[in-house]
Coordinates of C-alpha atoms in Angstrom, one line a residue:
Chain A
M41 CA 32.6 -23.2 19.4
R42 CA 35.8 -21.0 19.4
D43 CA 35.0 -17.4 20.3
P44 CA 36.5 -15.3 17.3
N45 CA 37.1 -12.6 20.0
L46 CA 39.4 -14.6 21.6
A47 CA 41.8 -15.6 18.9
W48 CA 45.6 -14.5 19.5
Y49 CA 46.1 -13.7 15.9
K50 CA 43.7 -12.6 13.4
R51 CA 44.4 -12.8 9.5
G52 CA 44.2 -9.6 7.9
K53 CA 41.3 -9.9 5.4
K54 CA 41.7 -9.0 2.0
E55 CA 38.7 -6.8 0.7
D56 CA 37.4 -9.6 -1.6
D57 CA 36.8 -11.7 1.4
E58 CA 34.9 -9.0 3.3
P59 CA 30.8 -9.4 3.0
Q60 CA 29.8 -7.8 -0.3
S61 CA 27.9 -5.0 1.4
E62 CA 30.9 -3.6 3.4
K63 CA 30.2 -0.4 5.1
R64 CA 32.6 2.2 3.6
S65 CA 33.1 4.7 6.3
I66 CA 34.2 8.5 5.8
P67 CA 37.5 8.6 7.1
A68 CA 37.7 10.4 10.6
G69 CA 40.2 10.5 13.3
V70 CA 43.9 11.2 13.2
F71 CA 44.6 7.8 11.8
T72 CA 42.4 5.7 9.5
K73 CA 43.3 2.2 8.5
C74 CA 42.8 1.2 5.0
P75 CA 40.4 -1.7 4.5
S76 CA 41.8 -2.8 1.5
C77 CA 45.9 -2.6 2.0
R78 CA 45.7 -2.5 5.8
Q79 CA 48.2 0.4 6.1
A80 CA 47.8 3.1 8.7
L81 CA 47.2 6.4 6.9
L82 CA 47.1 9.9 8.4
T83 CA 43.5 11.1 7.9
A84 CA 44.6 14.6 6.8
D85 CA 46.7 13.1 4.0
L86 CA 44.0 11.1 2.8
H87 CA 41.5 13.9 2.8
K88 CA 44.2 16.0 0.6
N89 CA 44.1 12.7 -1.5
L90 CA 40.2 13.1 -2.0
D91 CA 39.9 10.3 0.7
V92 CA 41.5 7.8 -1.9
C93 CA 44.1 5.6 -0.2
P94 CA 47.5 6.7 -1.6
S95 CA 49.3 3.3 -1.7
C96 CA 46.7 1.1 -3.0
D97 CA 43.9 3.4 -4.4
H98 CA 41.1 2.2 -2.3
H99 CA 38.1 4.6 -2.5
F100 CA 36.9 5.5 0.7
A101 CA 33.4 7.0 1.0
M102 CA 33.6 10.8 0.5
A103 CA 31.5 13.3 2.9
T104 CA 28.9 14.6 0.4
R105 CA 29.8 18.3 1.2
D106 CA 33.3 17.5 0.2
R107 CA 32.3 15.6 -3.0
I108 CA 30.2 18.9 -4.1
A109 CA 33.2 21.1 -3.2
V110 CA 35.7 19.0 -5.3
T111 CA 33.0 18.7 -8.3
M112 CA 31.4 22.0 -8.7
D113 CA 33.4 25.2 -9.6
E114 CA 34.0 27.3 -6.4
G115 CA 31.4 30.0 -5.9
S116 CA 29.0 28.6 -8.5
V117 CA 26.5 26.6 -6.4
V118 CA 23.0 27.7 -5.7
E119 CA 21.3 25.1 -3.4
F120 CA 17.4 24.4 -4.1
D121 CA 14.6 22.9 -2.4
H122 CA 16.2 22.8 1.1
G123 CA 12.9 23.3 2.7
V124 CA 11.2 20.0 1.2
E125 CA 10.8 17.7 4.2
S126 CA 9.5 14.6 5.2
M127 CA 6.2 14.1 6.8
D128 CA 6.1 10.5 7.7
P129 CA 2.7 9.7 5.6
L130 CA 2.1 6.1 7.3
G131 CA 2.8 7.1 10.8
F132 CA 5.6 4.4 10.7
R133 CA 7.2 2.8 13.7
D134 CA 9.5 -0.2 13.9
S135 CA 12.0 -0.1 17.0
K136 CA 11.8 3.8 16.6
R137 CA 9.3 6.1 15.2
Y138 CA 10.3 7.0 11.4
S139 CA 10.0 10.7 12.5
D140 CA 12.7 10.0 15.2
R141 CA 14.9 8.6 12.7
I142 CA 14.7 11.6 10.7
K143 CA 15.4 13.8 13.6
A144 CA 18.4 11.5 14.3
S145 CA 19.9 11.5 10.8
R146 CA 19.8 15.2 10.7
R147 CA 21.6 15.7 13.8
S148 CA 24.1 13.1 12.6
S149 CA 24.3 14.1 9.1
G150 CA 23.7 17.7 9.5
E151 CA 21.6 17.7 6.3
V152 CA 17.8 17.8 6.0
E153 CA 17.4 15.1 3.7
A154 CA 19.1 12.4 1.5
L155 CA 19.6 14.5 -1.4
I156 CA 21.2 18.0 -1.9
A157 CA 19.7 19.4 -5.1
L158 CA 21.7 22.5 -6.6
A159 CA 22.7 24.3 -9.7
G160 CA 26.2 25.4 -10.5
R161 CA 28.9 24.9 -12.8
I162 CA 31.5 22.3 -13.6
D163 CA 34.4 23.3 -15.3
G164 CA 32.4 26.4 -16.4
I165 CA 29.5 24.4 -17.7
E166 CA 26.0 25.1 -16.4
V167 CA 24.4 22.1 -14.7
E168 CA 21.5 21.1 -12.3
A169 CA 22.5 18.3 -10.1
G170 CA 21.7 16.2 -7.3
F171 CA 24.1 14.7 -4.8
F172 CA 22.9 11.9 -2.6
V173 CA 23.8 12.0 1.2
F174 CA 24.5 8.4 2.2
E175 CA 25.1 9.4 5.5
F176 CA 21.2 10.4 5.8
M177 CA 19.5 7.1 6.3
G178 CA 21.5 5.3 3.8
G179 CA 20.8 7.7 1.1
S180 CA 17.3 6.0 0.9
M181 CA 14.7 7.4 -1.5
G182 CA 11.2 8.5 0.0
S183 CA 8.8 11.1 -1.3
V184 CA 11.4 13.9 -0.5
V185 CA 14.5 12.6 -2.4
G186 CA 12.0 11.5 -5.2
E187 CA 10.7 15.0 -5.3
K188 CA 13.9 16.8 -5.3
V189 CA 15.5 14.3 -8.2
T190 CA 12.4 15.0 -10.3
R191 CA 12.7 18.7 -9.7
V192 CA 16.5 18.7 -10.7
F193 CA 15.4 17.2 -14.0
E194 CA 12.5 19.5 -14.4
R195 CA 15.0 22.5 -14.0
A196 CA 17.5 20.9 -16.3
L197 CA 14.5 20.6 -18.9
E198 CA 13.4 24.1 -18.5
R199 CA 16.8 25.6 -18.7
R200 CA 18.1 23.2 -21.6
V201 CA 21.4 22.5 -19.4
P202 CA 22.5 18.9 -18.3
A203 CA 21.3 17.1 -15.2
L204 CA 23.7 14.8 -13.2
I205 CA 22.8 12.5 -10.4
F206 CA 25.6 11.4 -7.8
A207 CA 23.9 8.3 -6.5
S208 CA 24.8 6.5 -3.3
S209 CA 21.7 4.8 -1.8
G210 CA 20.7 1.7 -0.4
G211 CA 17.4 2.0 -2.3
A212 CA 13.7 2.9 -1.4
R213 CA 12.9 4.2 2.1
M214 CA 10.8 1.4 3.6
Q215 CA 9.3 3.8 6.1
E216 CA 7.4 5.5 3.4
G217 CA 6.0 2.0 1.9
I218 CA 4.5 2.3 -1.4
L219 CA 5.1 5.8 -1.7
S220 CA 8.8 5.3 -1.9
L221 CA 8.3 2.8 -4.6
M222 CA 6.2 5.3 -6.6
Q223 CA 9.4 7.8 -6.6
M224 CA 11.0 5.3 -9.0
A225 CA 8.1 5.8 -11.6
K226 CA 7.9 9.3 -10.8
T227 CA 11.8 10.1 -11.5
S228 CA 12.0 7.8 -14.5
A229 CA 9.0 9.7 -16.1
A230 CA 11.0 13.0 -15.7
I231 CA 13.9 11.3 -17.4
A232 CA 11.6 10.0 -20.5
R233 CA 11.1 13.9 -21.0
L234 CA 14.6 14.8 -20.6
R235 CA 15.4 12.1 -23.0
E236 CA 12.5 13.4 -25.6
A237 CA 13.8 16.9 -25.3
G238 CA 17.6 15.9 -25.8
V239 CA 18.6 17.4 -22.6
P240 CA 22.0 15.2 -21.4
Y241 CA 21.9 13.4 -18.2
L242 CA 24.9 11.7 -16.5
S243 CA 24.4 9.2 -14.1
I244 CA 27.4 9.0 -11.7
L245 CA 27.4 5.7 -9.7
L246 CA 29.1 5.9 -6.3
H247 CA 29.5 3.1 -3.7
P248 CA 26.7 1.7 -3.0
T249 CA 24.0 2.2 -5.6
T250 CA 21.4 -0.5 -5.0
G251 CA 17.6 -1.2 -5.0
G252 CA 15.1 1.4 -6.1
V253 CA 17.7 4.0 -6.9
A254 CA 19.7 1.5 -9.1
A255 CA 16.4 0.3 -10.7
S256 CA 15.2 3.7 -11.8
F257 CA 17.0 7.0 -12.8
S258 CA 20.5 5.6 -12.0
M259 CA 20.3 3.2 -14.8
L260 CA 18.8 5.5 -17.3
G261 CA 21.8 8.1 -18.0
D262 CA 23.1 8.9 -21.5
L263 CA 26.2 7.8 -19.9
H264 CA 26.9 5.8 -16.7
I265 CA 30.1 6.6 -14.9
A266 CA 31.2 4.7 -11.9
E267 CA 33.9 5.0 -9.3
P268 CA 36.2 2.0 -8.7
R269 CA 34.8 -0.9 -6.9
A270 CA 31.5 0.6 -6.1
L271 CA 28.7 -1.8 -5.2
I272 CA 25.9 -1.4 -7.9
G273 CA 23.2 -3.9 -8.4
F274 CA 19.3 -4.4 -8.0
A275 CA 19.2 -6.8 -5.1
G276 CA 21.6 -6.5 -2.2
P277 CA 24.1 -9.4 -2.0
R278 CA 22.8 -10.7 1.2
V279 CA 19.2 -11.1 -0.2
I280 CA 20.8 -12.8 -3.2
Q281 CA 22.7 -15.2 -1.0
N282 CA 19.8 -16.0 1.1
T283 CA 17.5 -16.6 -2.2
I284 CA 20.2 -18.8 -3.9
R285 CA 22.2 -20.1 -1.0
Q286 CA 25.4 -20.1 -2.5
S287 CA 28.3 -17.9 -2.3
L288 CA 28.9 -14.9 -4.8
P289 CA 31.6 -14.7 -7.1
P290 CA 34.3 -12.5 -6.2
G291 CA 33.9 -9.1 -7.6
F292 CA 30.2 -9.5 -7.9
Q293 CA 28.3 -6.4 -8.4
R294 CA 31.2 -4.0 -8.6
S295 CA 31.6 -1.4 -11.0
E296 CA 34.1 -3.6 -12.8
F297 CA 31.5 -6.3 -13.2
L298 CA 29.0 -4.0 -14.3
Q299 CA 31.3 -2.7 -16.9
A300 CA 32.2 -6.2 -18.0
H301 CA 28.6 -7.2 -18.4
G302 CA 27.9 -3.9 -20.3
F303 CA 25.8 -1.7 -17.9
V304 CA 28.6 0.9 -17.2
D305 CA 30.1 3.0 -19.5
M306 CA 33.2 3.9 -17.9
I307 CA 35.0 3.5 -14.6
V308 CA 37.0 6.6 -13.5
P309 CA 39.0 7.1 -10.5
R310 CA 37.9 10.0 -8.1
R311 CA 40.7 12.3 -9.4
D312 CA 39.8 12.3 -12.9
L313 CA 35.9 12.4 -12.1
K314 CA 35.6 16.2 -12.7
A315 CA 37.5 16.3 -15.9
T316 CA 35.9 13.3 -17.4
I317 CA 32.3 14.7 -16.6
A318 CA 33.3 17.9 -18.0
H319 CA 34.6 16.2 -21.4
A320 CA 31.5 14.2 -21.7
L321 CA 29.2 17.3 -21.0
R322 CA 31.3 19.3 -23.8
W323 CA 30.8 16.3 -26.2
L324 CA 27.3 15.9 -25.6
G325 CA 27.0 19.6 -26.7
A326 CA 26.6 21.5 -23.3
G327 CA 28.7 24.7 -22.5
P328 CA 31.2 26.6 -24.5
R329 CA 32.8 24.2 -26.7
A330 CA 36.6 23.9 -26.6
G331 CA 38.4 26.3 -28.8
Q332 CA 35.2 28.6 -28.9
S333 CA 35.3 30.0 -25.7
Chain B
M58 CA -2.3 -25.9 -22.2
P59 CA -2.0 -22.5 -20.6
T60 CA -5.2 -20.8 -22.2
R61 CA -7.5 -23.6 -21.5
K62 CA -10.2 -22.5 -19.0
E63 CA -9.7 -24.5 -15.9
K64 CA -12.1 -24.8 -13.2
A65 CA -10.7 -23.5 -9.4
P66 CA -8.6 -26.3 -8.2
E67 CA -9.2 -27.7 -5.0
A68 CA -7.2 -25.0 -2.7
P69 CA -5.5 -25.5 0.6
V70 CA -7.6 -23.7 3.4
L71 CA -6.1 -20.8 5.5
D72 CA -6.6 -20.8 9.2
F73 CA -9.1 -17.9 9.3
E74 CA -10.9 -19.5 6.1
R75 CA -11.5 -22.9 8.1
P76 CA -15.0 -22.0 10.1
V77 CA -16.6 -20.9 6.9
V78 CA -15.0 -23.7 4.6
E79 CA -16.2 -26.3 7.3
L80 CA -19.8 -24.8 7.3
Q81 CA -19.7 -25.1 3.5
R82 CA -18.8 -28.7 3.6
K83 CA -21.2 -29.3 6.0
I84 CA -23.8 -27.9 3.6
A85 CA -22.4 -29.9 0.7
T86 CA -22.9 -33.0 2.5
L87 CA -26.4 -32.4 3.5
K88 CA -27.4 -31.3 0.0
G89 CA -25.6 -34.8 -1.2
R90 CA -28.5 -36.7 0.8
S91 CA -31.1 -37.6 -1.4
R92 CA -34.8 -36.5 -1.1
A93 CA -34.6 -33.7 1.1
S94 CA -37.3 -33.0 3.5
S95 CA -38.4 -29.5 4.0
D96 CA -36.7 -29.7 7.5
L97 CA -33.5 -30.6 5.9
A98 CA -34.0 -27.7 3.3
R99 CA -34.5 -25.3 6.0
E100 CA -31.7 -26.5 7.8
I101 CA -29.5 -26.2 4.9
R102 CA -30.7 -22.6 4.3
R103 CA -30.0 -21.7 8.1
I104 CA -26.4 -22.8 7.8
E105 CA -26.1 -21.2 4.5
E106 CA -27.0 -17.8 6.0
R107 CA -24.8 -18.7 9.1
A108 CA -22.0 -19.4 6.7
E109 CA -22.6 -16.3 4.7
G110 CA -22.8 -14.1 7.7
L111 CA -19.6 -15.5 9.3
Q112 CA -17.7 -15.1 6.1
R113 CA -18.9 -11.5 5.8
R114 CA -17.6 -10.8 9.1
I115 CA -14.3 -12.5 9.1
F116 CA -13.6 -10.9 5.5
S117 CA -14.3 -7.4 6.9
E118 CA -12.0 -7.8 9.6
L119 CA -8.7 -9.2 8.1
S120 CA -5.9 -8.1 9.1
P121 CA -3.1 -6.9 6.8
W122 CA -0.9 -10.1 7.1
Q123 CA -4.4 -12.1 6.4
K124 CA -4.5 -10.0 3.3
V125 CA -1.0 -10.9 2.4
Q126 CA -1.9 -14.7 3.0
L127 CA -4.8 -14.2 0.5
A128 CA -3.0 -12.3 -2.0
R129 CA -0.4 -15.4 -2.1
H130 CA -3.1 -18.1 -1.8
P131 CA -2.1 -20.9 -3.7
G132 CA -5.5 -21.4 -5.0
R133 CA -5.8 -17.6 -6.0
P134 CA -6.4 -17.2 -9.8
Y135 CA -3.1 -16.1 -11.4
T136 CA -2.6 -14.1 -14.8
L137 CA -3.4 -17.3 -17.2
D138 CA -6.6 -17.7 -15.4
Y139 CA -7.8 -14.3 -16.0
L140 CA -6.6 -14.1 -19.5
A141 CA -8.5 -17.3 -20.4
R142 CA -11.8 -15.5 -19.1
I143 CA -11.4 -12.0 -20.3
I144 CA -9.3 -12.2 -23.5
G145 CA -10.6 -13.6 -26.7
D146 CA -8.2 -15.6 -29.0
F147 CA -5.2 -14.9 -26.9
R148 CA -1.9 -15.9 -28.6
E149 CA 1.2 -16.0 -26.5
L150 CA 4.4 -14.4 -27.8
H151 CA 7.6 -15.5 -26.4
G152 CA 11.2 -14.0 -26.0
D153 CA 12.9 -10.6 -25.5
R154 CA 14.6 -11.0 -29.3
S155 CA 18.0 -10.8 -27.5
F156 CA 18.7 -13.3 -24.8
A157 CA 15.8 -15.7 -23.8
D158 CA 12.1 -16.4 -23.2
D159 CA 11.1 -15.9 -19.4
S160 CA 7.9 -17.7 -18.5
A161 CA 7.8 -15.9 -15.2
M162 CA 6.4 -12.9 -17.6
I163 CA 3.2 -13.9 -19.8
G164 CA 3.0 -11.6 -22.9
G165 CA 0.7 -11.9 -25.8
I166 CA -2.0 -10.4 -28.0
G167 CA -5.6 -10.9 -28.2
Y168 CA -9.0 -9.2 -28.0
F169 CA -10.5 -7.6 -24.8
E170 CA -14.2 -7.2 -25.8
G171 CA -13.1 -6.8 -29.3
I172 CA -10.7 -4.4 -28.7
P173 CA -7.2 -5.7 -29.9
V174 CA -4.7 -5.4 -26.9
V175 CA -1.4 -6.4 -25.8
V176 CA -1.7 -8.4 -22.4
L177 CA 1.3 -8.7 -19.9
G178 CA 1.5 -10.4 -16.7
Q179 CA 3.5 -12.3 -14.1
Q180 CA 2.8 -16.0 -13.8
K181 CA 3.3 -18.1 -10.8
G182 CA 3.1 -21.8 -11.0
R183 CA 0.6 -24.0 -9.3
K184 CA 2.4 -27.4 -9.3
T185 CA 5.9 -27.7 -8.3
K186 CA 7.2 -28.4 -11.8
E187 CA 5.2 -25.3 -13.0
K188 CA 6.5 -23.2 -10.0
L189 CA 9.9 -24.3 -11.0
A190 CA 9.6 -23.3 -14.7
R191 CA 7.9 -19.9 -13.9
N192 CA 10.5 -19.3 -11.3
L193 CA 7.6 -18.6 -8.7
G194 CA 6.8 -15.6 -10.6
M195 CA 10.0 -13.9 -10.4
V196 CA 10.8 -12.4 -13.4
K197 CA 14.5 -11.9 -14.8
P198 CA 15.8 -8.9 -17.0
E199 CA 14.8 -11.0 -20.3
G200 CA 11.3 -11.1 -18.9
Y201 CA 11.1 -7.2 -18.6
R202 CA 12.8 -6.7 -22.0
K203 CA 9.9 -9.1 -23.4
S204 CA 7.4 -7.1 -21.8
M205 CA 8.9 -3.5 -23.0
R206 CA 9.1 -5.2 -26.5
L207 CA 5.6 -6.0 -26.6
M208 CA 4.5 -2.4 -25.0
Q209 CA 6.2 -0.9 -27.8
L210 CA 4.7 -3.3 -30.3
A211 CA 1.3 -2.1 -28.8
A212 CA 2.5 1.5 -29.3
R213 CA 3.4 0.9 -33.0
F214 CA 0.1 -0.2 -34.0
R215 CA -1.9 2.1 -31.2
H216 CA -3.4 -0.7 -29.1
P217 CA -4.0 -0.5 -25.3
V218 CA -1.9 -2.5 -23.0
L219 CA -3.3 -4.4 -20.2
C220 CA -1.1 -5.6 -17.5
L221 CA -1.7 -8.0 -14.6
L222 CA 0.6 -7.6 -11.6
D223 CA 1.5 -10.9 -9.4
T224 CA 5.0 -11.2 -8.2
P225 CA 7.1 -11.6 -4.9
G226 CA 9.6 -9.4 -6.8
A227 CA 12.0 -9.2 -9.4
F228 CA 14.4 -12.2 -9.2
P229 CA 17.3 -11.8 -6.8
G230 CA 20.0 -13.8 -8.5
I231 CA 23.4 -14.1 -10.1
D232 CA 22.3 -14.5 -13.6
A233 CA 19.5 -11.5 -12.9
E234 CA 22.4 -9.2 -11.9
E235 CA 24.7 -10.2 -14.7
R236 CA 22.1 -9.2 -17.2
G237 CA 21.0 -6.1 -15.7
Q238 CA 18.0 -6.4 -13.5
A239 CA 18.4 -2.8 -12.2
E240 CA 18.6 -1.6 -15.9
A241 CA 15.6 -3.8 -17.0
V242 CA 13.2 -2.5 -14.3
A243 CA 14.4 1.1 -14.9
K244 CA 14.2 0.9 -18.6
S245 CA 10.6 -0.4 -18.2
L246 CA 9.5 2.5 -16.0
E247 CA 10.6 5.0 -18.7
V248 CA 9.2 3.0 -21.7
M249 CA 5.7 3.0 -19.8
A250 CA 5.9 6.6 -18.8
S251 CA 6.4 7.5 -22.3
L252 CA 4.1 4.9 -24.2
P253 CA 1.6 6.7 -26.3
V254 CA -1.1 4.4 -25.8
P255 CA -3.7 3.6 -23.1
I256 CA -2.1 1.3 -20.4
V257 CA -4.4 -0.1 -17.6
S258 CA -2.6 -2.1 -14.9
V259 CA -4.1 -4.3 -12.1
V260 CA -2.5 -6.1 -9.0
I261 CA -4.2 -9.2 -9.0
G262 CA -2.4 -10.8 -6.2
E263 CA 1.1 -9.7 -4.8
G264 CA 2.5 -6.5 -6.1
G265 CA 6.1 -7.2 -5.1
S266 CA 8.2 -3.9 -5.5
G267 CA 10.2 -2.9 -8.7
G268 CA 9.5 -6.3 -9.9
A269 CA 5.6 -5.5 -10.0
L270 CA 6.0 -1.6 -10.9
A271 CA 7.9 -2.7 -13.9
I272 CA 4.5 -3.5 -15.6
G273 CA 2.5 -1.1 -13.2
V274 CA 3.1 2.4 -14.5
A275 CA -0.2 3.0 -16.3
D276 CA -3.1 5.5 -16.8
R277 CA -5.1 3.7 -14.4
V278 CA -4.0 1.4 -11.7
M279 CA -6.2 -1.0 -9.9
M280 CA -6.2 -3.6 -7.1
L281 CA -8.4 -6.5 -6.5
E282 CA -9.7 -6.4 -3.0
N283 CA -7.5 -8.8 -1.5
A284 CA -4.3 -8.0 -3.5
V285 CA -1.3 -6.2 -1.5
Y286 CA 1.3 -3.8 -3.2
S287 CA 4.3 -3.0 -1.3
V288 CA 8.0 -1.6 -1.4
I289 CA 9.6 -4.8 -0.1
S290 CA 8.2 -8.0 1.2
P291 CA 6.7 -7.8 4.9
E292 CA 9.5 -10.7 5.5
G293 CA 12.2 -8.3 4.1
C294 CA 11.1 -5.3 6.0
A295 CA 10.7 -7.2 9.2
S296 CA 14.4 -8.6 8.9
I297 CA 15.9 -5.3 8.1
L298 CA 13.9 -3.0 10.4
F299 CA 12.2 -5.4 12.9
R300 CA 15.4 -7.3 13.1
S301 CA 13.4 -10.6 12.9
D302 CA 11.4 -12.1 9.7
E303 CA 9.2 -13.5 12.5
R304 CA 7.6 -10.0 12.9
K305 CA 6.3 -9.8 9.2
A306 CA 2.6 -9.3 10.4
E307 CA 3.6 -6.2 12.2
A308 CA 5.9 -5.1 9.2
A309 CA 2.8 -5.7 6.7
A310 CA 0.7 -3.5 9.0
A311 CA 3.4 -0.8 9.4
M312 CA 4.1 -0.5 5.6
K313 CA 0.4 -0.2 4.7
V314 CA 0.1 -2.9 1.9
T315 CA -3.6 -3.6 1.5
A316 CA -5.8 -2.0 -1.2
P317 CA -7.8 0.4 0.8
E318 CA -4.7 1.7 2.3
I319 CA -2.8 2.0 -1.0
L320 CA -5.9 3.7 -2.5
R321 CA -5.7 6.2 0.6
L322 CA -2.4 7.0 -0.2
G323 CA -3.3 8.1 -3.9
V324 CA -1.4 5.3 -5.7
I325 CA -4.3 3.6 -7.0
D326 CA -7.5 4.6 -8.5
E327 CA -9.8 2.1 -7.9
I328 CA -10.3 -1.2 -5.9
I329 CA -12.1 -4.2 -7.8
P330 CA -14.3 -6.5 -5.5
E331 CA -13.3 -10.1 -5.5
A332 CA -15.8 -13.0 -5.3
P333 CA -17.2 -13.5 -1.8
G334 CA -14.7 -15.1 0.5
G335 CA -11.8 -14.1 -1.9
A336 CA -10.9 -14.5 -5.6
H337 CA -10.0 -18.4 -5.2
R338 CA -13.5 -19.1 -4.2
D339 CA -15.0 -18.2 -7.5
F340 CA -12.6 -17.3 -10.5
D341 CA -15.4 -16.4 -13.0
A342 CA -17.1 -14.2 -10.7
T343 CA -13.9 -12.2 -10.0
A344 CA -12.9 -12.4 -13.7
R345 CA -16.1 -10.7 -14.5
N346 CA -15.4 -7.8 -12.2
L347 CA -12.1 -7.5 -13.2
A348 CA -13.2 -7.1 -16.9
A349 CA -15.9 -4.4 -16.0
A350 CA -13.4 -2.3 -14.4
I351 CA -11.1 -2.6 -17.5
R352 CA -13.9 -1.8 -19.8
R353 CA -14.7 1.3 -17.7
A354 CA -10.9 2.3 -17.8
L355 CA -10.7 1.7 -21.6
D356 CA -13.9 3.6 -22.3
E357 CA -12.4 6.6 -20.5
L358 CA -8.8 6.3 -22.0
M359 CA -9.2 5.3 -25.6
P360 CA -10.7 8.5 -26.8
L361 CA -7.5 10.4 -25.4
S362 CA -5.0 11.5 -28.0
P363 CA -1.3 10.0 -27.4
Q364 CA 0.0 13.5 -26.1
E365 CA -3.0 13.6 -23.7
L366 CA -2.4 10.4 -22.5
K367 CA 1.2 10.9 -21.7
N368 CA 0.7 14.4 -20.1
R369 CA -1.9 12.7 -18.0
R370 CA 0.3 10.0 -16.8
Y371 CA 3.3 12.3 -16.1
E372 CA 0.9 14.6 -13.7
K373 CA -0.7 11.5 -12.2
Y374 CA 3.0 10.3 -11.0
R375 CA 4.2 13.9 -10.8
R376 CA 1.8 14.3 -7.7
M377 CA 2.6 10.9 -5.8
G378 CA 4.6 11.4 -2.5
A379 CA 4.1 12.8 0.8
F380 CA 6.1 15.9 2.0
V381 CA 6.1 19.2 3.7
E382 CA 7.8 22.4 2.1
A383 CA 8.8 25.2 4.4
G384 CA 7.4 28.5 3.3
G385 CA 5.1 26.5 0.6
R386 CA 2.6 24.0 0.4
D387 CA 1.8 21.1 2.5
R388 CA 1.1 18.0 0.4
L389 CA -0.1 14.5 0.8
S390 CA -0.4 13.1 -2.7

């Protein structure tokens, strides 16, 4: 066997050759190499361009706080349910204790849990929103995330303002076992009430949205808006590959694949996302109408 | 014929079942001898008592992994085995009216003790050919769209819905993703949350993740004694968190997948006892227990108005989860 590390020359891989569940890291350091076009980019320039590669349009992962800052109107945000915290209901332990994983994630991400719930305005329109923190245990949904998502929907219902969830999650949090699974039912039940009341809910699908988060509120929006080339699906690509034992078609489970198969309404580049959301919210009847304000 | 009542097939024997099964075989041989003397009869009774005691002891000390094995036992009764015993005049209905019929999901109409009901349940196959046809009980989007369609049928005609959960999980495959597996499961959860008729769900074997939950959002949720219910298979959890699928027994224990543990977490309302030695040892006895539990649930639920049902169901799921809230309440479901 040839050791791949000893190769003299490594062929640059195009993104489609990468394993489908490629980790899309948040740009850091002075230079960032674009995994798609292989260009070395100044990280500062990249940030100014909303973490999108200026030459090939590759969408890097965006830090959740940055996303909130570019999505919500400045000074309009009030955060909720900051004090809702995990309690390790199973006393779960694998190679590490679950409670220690939580602590480590808090340190590395600077957030309390994998979802930030807030109220604020988007282009002047009042909304209730939840932003997944992928940096926190892969954005996985346990009891806390499920509760906070449900409260976003309940506040939206009470105030009759639109709800938005910006999803980015590997799915249910295994360390909370069956209680994580039940968060799918709980959040979907809250959506059922929103829908009956005619309160708009936009599902924004970011890279990656899979498992229990895809198979609940993320696929129940009045509109499904995805960023380009986000991985979106029920089962992870590796699970599918292990089950069917054949290679997956290029572009499988990407935003474009979902749009082609009828599960995403539109794919919107990051720079147009806020304007598109505002347009949709106005069309759905939220906030002051154009020409009326 | 799927609805024919078949007797329990000769099932393979799990390691921990072997001592009891061997004693029972011995009893059968002794009984087979003609003209039993009183000595022989006494001997038989002695061995029978020993077998029962042994069985009770073994089954009271089953590990979570052993329960997983029982829940997946190839001789275990499947959805159609129960339907043949508890549903009168069952007629299977096929298809999602959009794409296909999925035979991993059984759906139909019939009568439960005279009450018109819609029944739904995943169906694993028993022989190789049927296993293939049933896709090992792994449902595709068209299966969930069929179950949703039949739930809505029940709602229009004000009949209760009975669901039997038994699946390793929703099918993870290219075609399933193309047809929106995530959307199908999600929509099922929403449809069940707002269904205006009573829903009773019972995990009869493997409650595998979202694929099981898609017919598991109910007013009354129960588990058979040796069934398991989990967010991911023990193998899946082991390979991700324990970095080796060999450690599936540890993963099963860590995730708390057995009926008593799930009951303690507030996710199910009741555990239904199985026949001694497990459901596969006596289909009829287990089906009787199942019917009794469903009857009690329907007695309680059928007088409720659609709005009461929906409100109670919402509150039931609203409470699920465990978290602490700074400056507020401490809560475990």
